PDB file of C-alpha atoms in Angstrom:
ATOM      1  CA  UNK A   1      20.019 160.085   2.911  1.00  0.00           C
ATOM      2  CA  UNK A   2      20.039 161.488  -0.647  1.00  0.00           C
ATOM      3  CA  UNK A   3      21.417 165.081  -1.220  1.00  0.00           C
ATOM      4  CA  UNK A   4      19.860 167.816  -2.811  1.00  0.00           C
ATOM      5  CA  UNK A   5      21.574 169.677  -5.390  1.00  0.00           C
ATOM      6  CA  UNK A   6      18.508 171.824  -6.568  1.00  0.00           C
ATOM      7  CA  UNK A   7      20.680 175.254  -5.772  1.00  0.00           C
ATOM      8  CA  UNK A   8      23.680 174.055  -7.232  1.00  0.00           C
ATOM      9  CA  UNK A   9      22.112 173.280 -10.285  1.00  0.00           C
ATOM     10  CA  UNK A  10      20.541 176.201 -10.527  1.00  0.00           C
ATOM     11  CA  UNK A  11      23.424 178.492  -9.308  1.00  0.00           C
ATOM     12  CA  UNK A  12      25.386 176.523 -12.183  1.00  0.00           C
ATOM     13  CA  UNK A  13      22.710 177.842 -14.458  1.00  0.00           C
ATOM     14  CA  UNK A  14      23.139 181.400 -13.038  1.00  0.00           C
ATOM     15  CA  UNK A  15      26.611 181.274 -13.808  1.00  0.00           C
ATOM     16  CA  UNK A  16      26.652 179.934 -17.187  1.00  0.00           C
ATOM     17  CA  UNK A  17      24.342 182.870 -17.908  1.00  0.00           C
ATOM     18  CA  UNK A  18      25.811 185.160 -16.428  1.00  0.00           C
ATOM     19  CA  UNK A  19      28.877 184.468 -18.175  1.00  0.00           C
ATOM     20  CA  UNK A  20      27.522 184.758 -21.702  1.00  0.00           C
ATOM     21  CA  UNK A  21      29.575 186.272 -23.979  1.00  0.00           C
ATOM     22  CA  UNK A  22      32.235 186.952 -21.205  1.00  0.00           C
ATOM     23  CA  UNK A  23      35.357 185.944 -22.492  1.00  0.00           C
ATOM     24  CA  UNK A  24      37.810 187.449 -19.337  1.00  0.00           C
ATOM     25  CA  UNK A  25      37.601 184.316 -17.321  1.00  0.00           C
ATOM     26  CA  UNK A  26      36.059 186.239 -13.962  1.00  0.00           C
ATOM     27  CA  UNK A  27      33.364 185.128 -12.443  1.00  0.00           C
ATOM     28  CA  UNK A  28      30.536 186.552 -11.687  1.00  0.00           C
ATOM     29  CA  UNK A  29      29.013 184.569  -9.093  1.00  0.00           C
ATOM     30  CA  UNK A  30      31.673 183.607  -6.459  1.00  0.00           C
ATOM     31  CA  UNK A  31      31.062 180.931  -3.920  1.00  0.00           C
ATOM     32  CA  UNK A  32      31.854 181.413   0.227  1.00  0.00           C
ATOM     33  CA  UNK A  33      32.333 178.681   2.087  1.00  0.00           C
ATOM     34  CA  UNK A  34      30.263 177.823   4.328  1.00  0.00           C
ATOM     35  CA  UNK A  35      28.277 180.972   3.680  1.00  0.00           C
ATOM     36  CA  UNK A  36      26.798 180.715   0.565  1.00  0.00           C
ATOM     37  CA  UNK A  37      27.315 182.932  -2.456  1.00  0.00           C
ATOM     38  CA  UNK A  38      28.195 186.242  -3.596  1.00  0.00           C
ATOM     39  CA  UNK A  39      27.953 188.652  -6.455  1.00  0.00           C
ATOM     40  CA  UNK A  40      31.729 190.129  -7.668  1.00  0.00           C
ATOM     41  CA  UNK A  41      31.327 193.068  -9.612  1.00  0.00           C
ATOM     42  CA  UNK A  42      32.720 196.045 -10.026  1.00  0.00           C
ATOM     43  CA  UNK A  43      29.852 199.189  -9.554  1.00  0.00           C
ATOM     44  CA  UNK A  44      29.839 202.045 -11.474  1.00  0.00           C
ATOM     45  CA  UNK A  45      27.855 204.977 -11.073  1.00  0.00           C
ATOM     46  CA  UNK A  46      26.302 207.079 -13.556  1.00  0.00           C
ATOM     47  CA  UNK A  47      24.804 210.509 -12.601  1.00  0.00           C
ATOM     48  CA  UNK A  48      20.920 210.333 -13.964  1.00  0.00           C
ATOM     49  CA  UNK A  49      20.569 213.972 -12.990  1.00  0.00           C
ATOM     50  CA  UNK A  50      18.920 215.763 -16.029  1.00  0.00           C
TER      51      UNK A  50
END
């Protein structure tokens, strides 16, 4: 039965982008086993009041 590594490939994509020009060595895109994926970033706010 082959496997299909369509999301990998494409989450290894994600990450290489996401990584652009990011020279700190964290990732972006973490992975959870035997949940999926997750997005590790620190959020900042900014207050758009005007």
């Amino acid at each position: 039965m082959p496997f299909d590594r369509t999301i990998d490939v494409r989450i290894g994509h994600l990450r290489r982008r996401l990584s652009n020009g990011v020279t700190d060595g964290k990732q972006l895109l973490k992975t959870v086993r035997g949940a999926g994926y997750m997005l590790a970033s620190e959020v900042t706010y900014k207050d758009l009041a005007v």
